[in-house]
């Protein structure tokens, strides 16, 4: 059973606009959440994280929002750039434990 | 620069053959992991190790084994390859676990095809 779900397999956005990628989880014990970015023929790379004591974490153009009551997190990319085109994986874990990954969302930023 | 490397990057084998995928990291991380990536499933954990001589099963460990004889290497062995094991395999390492310094550093992947 998938404990971390990314229900949108793909997303297309115009360059300069906002990209919003969504992720839902089912395990209430999860308290650490990460986003990874993956280009073709490469391994995933860490993008941004958030712990359950926060509801927002920002790093440049990337912001992650966490809604614990809804068991939902989202990644906002503003402004979107063509180089952001990649597959984005959401991941979650209970503290000091292994990560569970979502199925990924393929983002295409159209120039 | 520290890195994590996987070999081979591409492998074609036949059903029933034994296959070993190598993973070598120079981060000096205690934690190492093997994942497989499949369409519709994302990344699923196969095996992991928290240190030398430590190995643990992940959520999809059947048909796979690992050994950890030193800090740098965690080879993944398919004892008798099956077509269902056709996948892209990623090795990863981390300094800490989620909630501490849980960021995973991934290798570039090994694409395995079992005919």
Coordinates of N, CA and C in Angstrom, one line a residue:
Chain A
X1 N 0.8 -1.2 0.0 CA 0.0 0.0 0.0 C 0.9 1.2 0.0
X2 N 0.6 2.1 -0.9 CA 1.4 3.3 -1.1 C 1.2 4.3 0.1
X3 N 2.2 4.6 0.9 CA 2.0 5.5 2.0 C 2.2 6.9 1.6
X4 N 2.9 7.1 0.5 CA 3.1 8.5 0.0 C 2.6 8.5 -1.4
X5 N 1.7 9.4 -1.7 CA 1.0 9.4 -3.0 C 1.2 10.8 -3.7
X6 N 1.5 10.7 -5.0 CA 1.5 11.8 -5.8 C 0.6 11.5 -6.9
X7 N -0.6 12.1 -6.9 CA -1.7 11.7 -7.7 C -1.6 12.3 -9.1
X8 N -0.8 13.3 -9.3 CA -0.6 13.8 -10.7 C 0.7 13.3 -11.3
X9 N 0.6 12.5 -12.3 CA 1.8 11.9 -12.9 C 2.6 13.0 -13.7
X10 N 1.9 14.0 -14.2 CA 2.6 15.0 -15.0 C 1.9 16.4 -14.8
X11 N 2.7 17.4 -15.1 CA 2.3 18.8 -14.9 C 3.0 19.6 -15.9
X12 N 2.3 20.5 -16.7 CA 3.0 21.4 -17.6 C 2.7 22.8 -17.2
X13 N 3.7 23.7 -17.2 CA 3.6 25.1 -16.8 C 4.4 26.0 -17.7
X14 N 3.9 27.1 -17.9 CA 4.6 28.1 -18.7 C 5.8 28.7 -17.9
X15 N 6.9 29.0 -18.6 CA 8.0 29.6 -18.0 C 7.6 30.9 -17.3
X16 N 8.1 31.1 -16.1 CA 7.8 32.3 -15.3 C 6.6 32.2 -14.4
X17 N 5.7 31.2 -14.7 CA 4.6 31.0 -13.8 C 4.9 30.1 -12.6
X18 N 3.9 29.9 -11.8 CA 4.1 29.1 -10.6 C 3.9 27.6 -10.9
X19 N 4.7 26.7 -10.4 CA 4.5 25.3 -10.5 C 4.1 24.8 -9.1
X20 N 3.0 24.1 -9.0 CA 2.6 23.5 -7.7 C 2.5 22.0 -7.8
X21 N 3.4 21.3 -7.0 CA 3.4 19.9 -7.0 C 2.8 19.4 -5.7
X22 N 1.9 18.4 -5.7 CA 1.2 18.0 -4.5 C 1.6 16.6 -4.1
X23 N 1.5 16.3 -2.8 CA 1.8 15.0 -2.2 C 0.9 14.8 -1.0
X24 N 0.4 13.6 -0.9 CA -0.4 13.2 0.2 C 0.2 12.0 0.9
X25 N 0.0 11.9 2.2 CA 0.6 10.7 2.9 C -0.5 10.2 3.8
X26 N -0.3 8.9 4.2 CA -1.4 8.3 5.0 C -0.9 8.0 6.4
X27 N 0.4 7.9 6.7 CA 1.0 7.5 7.9 C 1.1 8.7 8.9
X28 N 0.4 8.8 9.9 CA 0.4 9.9 10.9 C 1.7 10.0 11.6
X29 N 2.5 8.9 11.6 CA 3.8 8.9 12.2 C 4.9 9.6 11.4
X30 N 4.6 9.9 10.2 CA 5.6 10.7 9.4 C 5.8 12.0 10.0
X31 N 7.0 12.5 10.2 CA 7.2 13.8 10.7 C 8.4 14.5 10.0
X32 N 8.9 13.9 8.9 CA 10.0 14.5 8.2 C 9.7 14.3 6.7
X33 N 9.8 15.4 5.9 CA 9.3 15.3 4.5 C 10.4 16.0 3.6
X34 N 10.6 15.3 2.5 CA 11.6 15.8 1.6 C 11.1 15.8 0.1
X35 N 11.7 16.7 -0.7 CA 11.4 16.6 -2.1 C 12.8 16.4 -2.8
X36 N 12.7 15.5 -3.8 CA 13.9 15.2 -4.6 C 13.5 15.4 -6.1
X37 N 14.5 15.8 -6.8 CA 14.4 16.1 -8.2 C 15.2 15.1 -9.0
X38 N 14.7 14.7 -10.2 CA 15.4 13.7 -10.9 C 15.4 14.0 -12.4
X39 N 16.6 14.2 -13.0 CA 16.7 14.3 -14.4 C 16.9 13.0 -15.1
X40 N 16.6 12.8 -16.4 CA 16.7 11.5 -17.0 C 18.2 11.0 -17.0
X41 N 18.3 9.8 -16.8 CA 19.7 9.1 -16.7 C 20.5 9.6 -15.6
X42 N 19.9 10.2 -14.6 CA 20.7 10.6 -13.4 C 19.9 10.1 -12.1
X43 N 20.7 10.1 -11.0 CA 20.0 9.8 -9.8 C 19.3 11.0 -9.2
X44 N 18.3 10.7 -8.3 CA 17.6 11.8 -7.7 C 18.5 12.7 -6.9
X45 N 18.2 14.0 -6.8 CA 19.0 14.9 -5.9 C 18.1 15.6 -5.0
X46 N 18.6 15.8 -3.8 CA 17.8 16.4 -2.7 C 17.5 17.9 -3.1
X47 N 16.2 18.3 -2.9 CA 15.8 19.7 -3.2 C 15.5 20.5 -1.9
X48 N 14.6 20.0 -1.1 CA 14.2 20.8 0.0 C 13.5 19.9 1.0
X49 N 13.5 20.2 2.3 CA 12.9 19.4 3.3 C 12.1 20.2 4.3
X50 N 11.2 19.5 5.1 CA 10.5 20.2 6.1 C 10.2 19.2 7.2
X51 N 10.3 19.7 8.5 CA 9.9 18.8 9.6 C 8.5 19.2 10.0
X52 N 7.9 18.3 10.8 CA 6.5 18.5 11.1 C 6.3 19.6 12.1
X53 N 7.3 20.2 12.7 CA 7.2 21.3 13.6 C 7.0 22.6 12.8
X54 N 7.2 22.5 11.5 CA 7.0 23.7 10.7 C 5.8 23.5 9.7
X55 N 5.3 24.6 9.2 CA 4.3 24.5 8.1 C 4.8 25.0 6.8
X56 N 6.0 25.6 6.8 CA 6.5 26.2 5.6 C 8.1 26.2 5.7
X57 N 8.7 25.9 4.5 CA 10.2 26.1 4.4 C 10.5 26.6 3.1
X58 N 11.3 27.6 3.0 CA 11.6 28.3 1.8 C 13.1 28.2 1.5
X59 N 13.4 28.0 0.2 CA 14.8 28.0 -0.3 C 14.8 28.6 -1.7
X60 N 15.1 29.9 -1.8 CA 15.1 30.5 -3.1 C 13.8 30.5 -3.8
X61 N 13.8 29.9 -5.0 CA 12.5 29.8 -5.7 C 11.6 28.7 -5.2
X62 N 12.1 27.8 -4.3 CA 11.4 26.6 -3.9 C 10.8 26.8 -2.5
X63 N 9.5 26.5 -2.3 CA 8.9 26.6 -1.0 C 8.1 25.3 -0.8
X64 N 8.2 24.7 0.3 CA 7.4 23.5 0.7 C 6.4 23.9 1.8
X65 N 5.2 23.5 1.6 CA 4.1 23.8 2.6 C 3.7 22.4 3.1
X66 N 3.4 22.4 4.4 CA 3.0 21.2 5.1 C 1.7 21.4 5.8
X67 N 0.7 20.7 5.5 CA -0.6 20.7 6.2 C -0.8 19.4 6.9
X68 N -0.4 19.3 8.2 CA -0.5 18.0 8.9 C -1.9 17.5 9.1
X69 N -2.8 18.4 9.3 CA -4.2 17.9 9.6 C -4.7 17.2 8.3
X70 N -4.3 17.7 7.2 CA -4.8 17.1 5.9 C -3.8 16.1 5.4
X71 N -2.7 15.9 6.1 CA -1.7 14.9 5.6 C -1.3 15.3 4.2
X72 N -1.0 16.5 3.9 CA -0.7 17.0 2.6 C 0.5 17.9 2.6
X73 N 1.3 17.8 1.6 CA 2.4 18.8 1.4 C 2.4 19.2 -0.1
X74 N 3.0 20.3 -0.3 CA 3.1 20.8 -1.7 C 4.4 21.5 -1.9
X75 N 4.9 21.5 -3.1 CA 6.1 22.2 -3.5 C 5.7 23.2 -4.5
X76 N 6.1 24.5 -4.2 CA 5.9 25.6 -5.1 C 7.2 26.1 -5.7
X77 N 7.2 26.2 -7.0 CA 8.4 26.7 -7.7 C 8.0 28.0 -8.4
X78 N 8.6 29.1 -7.9 CA 8.3 30.4 -8.5 C 9.5 31.3 -8.7
X79 N 9.8 31.8 -9.8 CA 9.1 31.5 -11.1 C 9.7 30.2 -11.7
X80 N 8.9 29.5 -12.4 CA 9.4 28.2 -13.0 C 10.3 28.5 -14.2
X81 N 11.3 27.7 -14.3 CA 12.3 27.9 -15.4 C 12.4 26.6 -16.2
X82 N 12.8 26.6 -17.5 CA 12.9 25.4 -18.3 C 13.8 24.3 -17.6
X83 N 14.8 24.8 -16.9 CA 15.7 23.9 -16.3 C 15.1 23.1 -15.1
X84 N 13.9 23.5 -14.7 CA 13.2 22.9 -13.6 C 12.5 21.6 -14.1
X85 N 12.4 21.4 -15.5 CA 11.7 20.3 -16.1 C 12.5 19.0 -15.6
X86 N 11.7 18.2 -14.9 CA 12.3 17.0 -14.3 C 11.2 16.2 -13.6
X87 N 11.5 15.1 -13.1 CA 10.6 14.3 -12.2 C 10.8 14.7 -10.8
X88 N 9.8 15.0 -10.1 CA 9.9 15.4 -8.7 C 9.3 14.3 -7.8
X89 N 10.1 13.8 -6.8 CA 9.6 12.8 -5.9 C 9.4 13.4 -4.5
X90 N 8.3 13.1 -3.9 CA 8.0 13.5 -2.5 C 8.4 12.3 -1.7
X91 N 9.0 12.5 -0.5 CA 9.4 11.4 0.4 C 9.1 11.8 1.8
X92 N 8.8 10.8 2.6 CA 8.4 11.0 4.0 C 9.0 9.9 4.9
X93 N 9.1 10.2 6.2 CA 9.6 9.2 7.1 C 9.2 9.6 8.6
X94 N 9.1 8.6 9.4 CA 9.0 8.8 10.8 C 10.5 9.3 11.2
X95 N 10.6 10.0 12.3 CA 11.9 10.4 12.7 C 12.9 9.3 12.8
X96 N 14.1 9.6 12.3 CA 15.3 8.7 12.4 C 14.9 7.3 11.8
X97 N 14.2 7.3 10.7 CA 13.9 6.1 10.0 C 14.0 6.2 8.5
X98 N 13.7 5.2 7.8 CA 13.9 5.2 6.4 C 12.8 6.0 5.6
X99 N 13.1 6.5 4.5 CA 12.2 7.2 3.7 C 11.3 6.4 2.9
X100 N 10.0 6.8 2.7 CA 9.1 6.3 1.8 C 8.9 7.3 0.7
X101 N 9.0 6.8 -0.6 CA 8.9 7.7 -1.7 C 7.5 7.6 -2.4
X102 N 7.1 8.8 -3.0 CA 5.9 8.8 -3.8 C 6.3 8.3 -5.2
X103 N 5.3 8.3 -6.1 CA 5.5 7.7 -7.5 C 6.1 8.8 -8.4
X104 N 6.1 10.0 -8.0 CA 6.8 11.0 -8.9 C 5.8 11.8 -9.7
X105 N 6.1 13.1 -10.0 CA 5.4 13.9 -10.9 C 6.4 14.5 -11.9
X106 N 6.1 14.3 -13.2 CA 6.9 14.9 -14.2 C 6.5 16.3 -14.5
X107 N 7.4 17.2 -14.2 CA 7.1 18.7 -14.5 C 7.8 19.0 -15.8
X108 N 7.0 19.7 -16.7 CA 7.5 20.3 -17.9 C 7.3 21.8 -17.9
X109 N 8.3 22.5 -18.0 CA 8.2 24.0 -18.0 C 8.4 24.4 -19.5
X110 N 7.4 25.0 -20.0 CA 7.4 25.4 -21.4 C 7.9 26.8 -21.6
X111 N 9.0 26.9 -22.5 CA 9.6 28.2 -22.7 C 8.6 29.2 -23.4
Chain B
X1 N 36.3 15.2 -5.0 CA 35.0 15.3 -4.4 C 34.5 14.0 -4.1
X2 N 33.8 13.9 -2.9 CA 33.1 12.7 -2.6 C 32.0 12.3 -3.6
X3 N 31.8 11.1 -3.7 CA 30.8 10.7 -4.7 C 30.3 9.2 -4.4
X4 N 29.2 8.9 -5.2 CA 28.7 7.5 -5.1 C 28.6 7.0 -6.5
X5 N 29.2 5.9 -6.8 CA 29.2 5.3 -8.2 C 28.6 3.9 -8.2
X6 N 27.9 3.7 -9.3 CA 27.3 2.4 -9.5 C 27.8 1.7 -10.8
X7 N 28.0 0.4 -10.8 CA 28.4 -0.3 -12.0 C 27.8 -1.7 -12.0
X8 N 27.4 -2.2 -13.2 CA 27.4 -1.5 -14.5 C 26.3 -0.5 -14.6
X9 N 26.3 0.4 -15.5 CA 25.2 1.4 -15.7 C 24.1 0.7 -16.5
X10 N 24.5 -0.3 -17.3 CA 23.5 -1.0 -18.1 C 23.9 -2.5 -18.1
X11 N 22.9 -3.3 -17.9 CA 23.1 -4.8 -17.9 C 21.9 -5.5 -18.5
X12 N 22.2 -6.4 -19.4 CA 21.2 -7.3 -19.9 C 21.6 -8.7 -19.5
X13 N 20.7 -9.5 -18.9 CA 21.0 -10.8 -18.5 C 19.8 -11.7 -18.8
X14 N 20.0 -13.0 -18.6 CA 18.9 -14.0 -18.8 C 18.3 -14.4 -17.5
X15 N 17.1 -14.9 -17.6 CA 16.4 -15.4 -16.5 C 17.2 -16.5 -15.8
X16 N 17.3 -16.5 -14.5 CA 18.0 -17.6 -13.8 C 19.5 -17.3 -13.5
X17 N 20.0 -16.3 -14.2 CA 21.4 -15.9 -14.0 C 21.6 -15.1 -12.7
X18 N 22.8 -15.3 -12.0 CA 23.1 -14.4 -10.9 C 23.7 -13.1 -11.4
X19 N 23.2 -12.0 -10.8 CA 23.7 -10.7 -11.2 C 24.1 -9.9 -9.9
X20 N 25.2 -9.2 -10.0 CA 25.6 -8.3 -8.9 C 25.8 -6.9 -9.4
X21 N 25.1 -6.0 -8.8 CA 25.3 -4.6 -9.0 C 26.2 -4.0 -7.9
X22 N 27.2 -3.2 -8.4 CA 28.1 -2.7 -7.4 C 27.7 -1.2 -7.0
X23 N 28.0 -0.9 -5.8 CA 27.8 0.5 -5.3 C 29.0 0.9 -4.4
X24 N 29.6 2.0 -4.7 CA 30.8 2.4 -4.0 C 30.6 3.9 -3.7
X25 N 30.8 4.3 -2.4 CA 30.7 5.7 -2.0 C 31.9 6.1 -1.2
X26 N 32.3 7.3 -1.5 CA 33.5 7.9 -0.8 C 33.1 9.0 0.2
X27 N 31.8 9.0 0.5 CA 31.3 10.0 1.5 C 31.7 9.6 2.9
X28 N 32.1 8.3 3.1 CA 32.3 7.8 4.4 C 31.0 7.7 5.3
X29 N 29.9 7.5 4.6 CA 28.6 7.4 5.2 C 28.4 6.0 5.8
X30 N 27.8 6.0 7.0 CA 27.5 4.7 7.5 C 26.3 4.0 6.9
X31 N 25.3 4.8 6.4 CA 24.0 4.3 5.9 C 24.1 4.2 4.4
X32 N 23.7 3.0 3.9 CA 23.6 2.8 2.5 C 22.3 2.1 2.1
X33 N 21.8 2.3 1.0 CA 20.5 1.9 0.6 C 20.5 1.4 -0.9
X34 N 19.6 0.5 -1.2 CA 19.3 0.1 -2.6 C 17.8 0.3 -2.8
X35 N 17.5 1.0 -3.9 CA 16.1 1.2 -4.3 C 16.0 0.7 -5.7
X36 N 14.7 0.4 -6.1 CA 14.4 0.2 -7.5 C 13.3 1.2 -7.9
X37 N 13.4 1.6 -9.1 CA 12.4 2.6 -9.6 C 11.6 1.9 -10.8
X38 N 10.3 1.9 -10.6 CA 9.4 1.3 -11.6 C 8.3 2.3 -11.8
X39 N 7.8 2.3 -13.1 CA 6.7 3.2 -13.4 C 5.5 2.8 -12.6
X40 N 4.9 3.8 -12.0 CA 3.7 3.6 -11.2 C 4.0 3.3 -9.7
X41 N 5.3 3.0 -9.4 CA 5.7 2.7 -8.0 C 6.6 3.6 -7.4
X42 N 7.2 4.5 -8.2 CA 8.2 5.4 -7.6 C 9.5 4.6 -7.2
X43 N 10.1 5.0 -6.1 CA 11.3 4.4 -5.6 C 10.9 3.5 -4.4
X44 N 11.3 2.2 -4.5 CA 11.0 1.3 -3.4 C 12.3 0.7 -2.8
X45 N 12.3 0.6 -1.5 CA 13.5 0.2 -0.8 C 13.7 -1.3 -0.9
X46 N 14.8 -1.7 -1.3 CA 15.1 -3.2 -1.4 C 15.8 -3.7 -0.1
X47 N 17.0 -3.1 0.1 CA 17.8 -3.5 1.3 C 18.5 -2.2 1.8
X48 N 18.9 -2.2 3.0 CA 19.7 -1.1 3.6 C 20.6 -1.6 4.6
X49 N 21.6 -0.7 4.9 CA 22.7 -1.1 5.9 C 23.0 0.2 6.7
X50 N 23.1 0.0 8.0 CA 23.5 1.1 8.8 C 24.9 1.1 9.3
X51 N 25.7 0.1 8.7 CA 27.1 0.1 9.1 C 27.7 -1.3 8.7
X52 N 29.0 -1.4 8.8 CA 29.6 -2.7 8.4 C 29.0 -3.9 9.2
X53 N 28.8 -4.9 8.4 CA 28.2 -6.2 8.9 C 26.7 -6.1 9.2
X54 N 26.1 -4.9 9.0 CA 24.7 -4.7 9.2 C 23.9 -4.7 7.9
X55 N 22.9 -5.5 7.7 CA 22.1 -5.5 6.6 C 20.6 -5.7 7.0
X56 N 19.7 -5.1 6.3 CA 18.3 -5.2 6.7 C 17.4 -5.2 5.4
X57 N 16.3 -5.9 5.5 CA 15.4 -6.0 4.4 C 14.5 -4.8 4.3
X58 N 14.2 -4.3 3.1 CA 13.3 -3.3 2.8 C 12.0 -3.9 2.4
X59 N 11.1 -3.0 1.7 CA 9.8 -3.5 1.4 C 9.7 -4.4 0.2
X60 N 10.7 -4.5 -0.6 CA 10.7 -5.4 -1.8 C 12.0 -6.2 -1.8
X61 N 12.3 -6.9 -0.8 CA 13.6 -7.6 -0.7 C 13.7 -9.0 -1.3
X62 N 12.5 -9.6 -1.6 CA 12.5 -11.0 -2.1 C 13.3 -11.1 -3.4
X63 N 14.2 -12.1 -3.4 CA 15.0 -12.3 -4.6 C 16.3 -11.5 -4.7
X64 N 16.6 -10.7 -3.6 CA 17.8 -9.9 -3.5 C 18.5 -10.1 -2.2
X65 N 19.8 -9.9 -2.3 CA 20.6 -9.9 -1.1 C 21.7 -8.9 -1.2
X66 N 22.2 -8.5 0.0 CA 23.3 -7.5 0.1 C 24.3 -8.0 1.1
X67 N 25.5 -7.4 1.0 CA 26.5 -7.7 2.1 C 27.3 -6.4 2.3
X68 N 27.7 -6.2 3.5 CA 28.5 -4.9 3.9 C 29.7 -5.3 4.6
X69 N 30.8 -5.4 3.9 CA 32.1 -5.8 4.5 C 33.0 -4.7 4.8
X70 N 32.6 -3.5 4.2 CA 33.4 -2.3 4.5 C 32.4 -1.1 4.4
X71 N 32.9 0.1 4.8 CA 32.0 1.3 4.8 C 31.6 1.7 3.4
X72 N 32.6 1.5 2.4 CA 32.4 2.1 1.1 C 31.4 1.4 0.2
X73 N 31.3 0.1 0.4 CA 30.6 -0.8 -0.7 C 29.4 -1.5 -0.2
X74 N 28.3 -1.5 -1.0 CA 27.1 -2.3 -0.7 C 26.7 -3.0 -2.0
X75 N 27.2 -4.1 -2.4 CA 26.8 -4.8 -3.6 C 25.4 -5.4 -3.4
X76 N 24.6 -5.3 -4.5 CA 23.3 -5.9 -4.5 C 23.4 -7.1 -5.4
X77 N 22.9 -8.3 -4.9 CA 23.0 -9.5 -5.7 C 21.6 -10.0 -6.0
X78 N 21.3 -10.4 -7.2 CA 20.1 -11.1 -7.6 C 20.5 -12.5 -7.8
X79 N 20.1 -13.4 -6.9 CA 20.6 -14.8 -6.9 C 20.2 -15.5 -8.2
X80 N 18.9 -15.3 -8.6 CA 18.4 -16.0 -9.8 C 17.5 -15.0 -10.5
X81 N 18.0 -14.2 -11.4 CA 17.2 -13.1 -12.0 C 15.9 -13.5 -12.6
X82 N 14.9 -12.7 -12.4 CA 13.6 -12.9 -13.0 C 13.2 -11.7 -13.8
X83 N 12.3 -11.9 -14.7 CA 11.8 -10.8 -15.6 C 11.2 -9.7 -14.8
X84 N 10.6 -10.0 -13.6 CA 10.0 -9.0 -12.8 C 11.1 -8.1 -12.1
X85 N 12.3 -8.5 -12.2 CA 13.4 -7.7 -11.7 C 14.0 -6.7 -12.7
X86 N 13.4 -6.7 -13.9 CA 13.8 -5.7 -14.8 C 13.4 -4.3 -14.3
X87 N 14.4 -3.4 -14.1 CA 14.1 -2.2 -13.4 C 15.3 -1.3 -13.5
X88 N 15.2 -0.1 -13.0 CA 16.4 0.8 -12.7 C 16.7 0.8 -11.3
X89 N 17.9 0.5 -10.9 CA 18.3 0.3 -9.5 C 19.2 1.5 -9.1
X90 N 18.9 2.1 -8.0 CA 19.6 3.2 -7.4 C 20.2 2.9 -6.1
X91 N 21.5 3.1 -5.9 CA 22.1 3.0 -4.7 C 22.2 4.4 -4.0
X92 N 22.1 4.5 -2.7 CA 22.1 5.8 -2.0 C 22.8 5.7 -0.7
X93 N 23.3 6.8 -0.2 CA 24.0 6.8 1.1 C 23.5 8.0 1.8
X94 N 23.7 8.0 3.1 CA 23.3 9.2 4.0 C 24.2 9.2 5.2
X95 N 24.3 10.4 5.7 CA 25.1 10.6 7.0 C 24.2 10.2 8.1
X96 N 23.0 10.6 8.1 CA 22.0 10.3 9.2 C 20.7 9.8 8.6
X97 N 19.8 9.6 9.5 CA 18.5 9.1 9.1 C 17.5 10.3 9.1
X98 N 16.3 10.1 8.5 CA 15.3 11.1 8.4 C 15.1 11.8 9.8
X99 N 15.0 13.1 9.8 CA 14.8 13.8 11.0 C 16.1 14.3 11.6
X100 N 17.2 13.7 11.1 CA 18.5 14.2 11.6 C 19.2 14.9 10.4
X101 N 20.1 14.2 9.7 CA 20.6 14.7 8.5 C 20.3 13.7 7.4
X102 N 19.0 13.5 7.2 CA 18.5 12.4 6.4 C 18.6 12.5 4.9
X103 N 19.3 13.6 4.4 CA 19.4 13.7 2.9 C 20.1 12.5 2.4
X104 N 19.5 11.9 1.3 CA 20.1 10.8 0.6 C 20.9 11.3 -0.6
X105 N 22.1 10.7 -0.8 CA 22.9 11.0 -2.0 C 22.8 9.8 -2.9
X106 N 22.3 9.9 -4.1 CA 22.1 8.8 -5.0 C 23.1 8.7 -6.0
X107 N 23.4 7.4 -6.4 CA 24.2 7.1 -7.6 C 23.4 7.4 -8.9
X108 N 24.0 7.2 -10.0 CA 23.3 7.5 -11.3 C 22.4 6.4 -11.8
X109 N 22.4 5.3 -11.1 CA 21.5 4.3 -11.5 C 22.1 3.2 -12.3
X110 N 21.5 2.0 -12.2 CA 21.9 0.8 -13.0 C 20.6 0.3 -13.7
X111 N 20.6 0.3 -15.0 CA 19.4 -0.2 -15.7 C 19.6 -1.7 -16.0
X112 N 18.8 -2.5 -15.4 CA 18.9 -4.0 -15.6 C 17.7 -4.5 -16.4
X113 N 18.0 -5.3 -17.4 CA 17.0 -6.0 -18.2 C 17.2 -7.4 -18.1
X114 N 16.1 -8.1 -17.7 CA 16.2 -9.6 -17.6 C 15.3 -10.2 -18.7
X115 N 15.9 -10.9 -19.6 CA 15.2 -11.5 -20.7 C 14.8 -12.9 -20.5

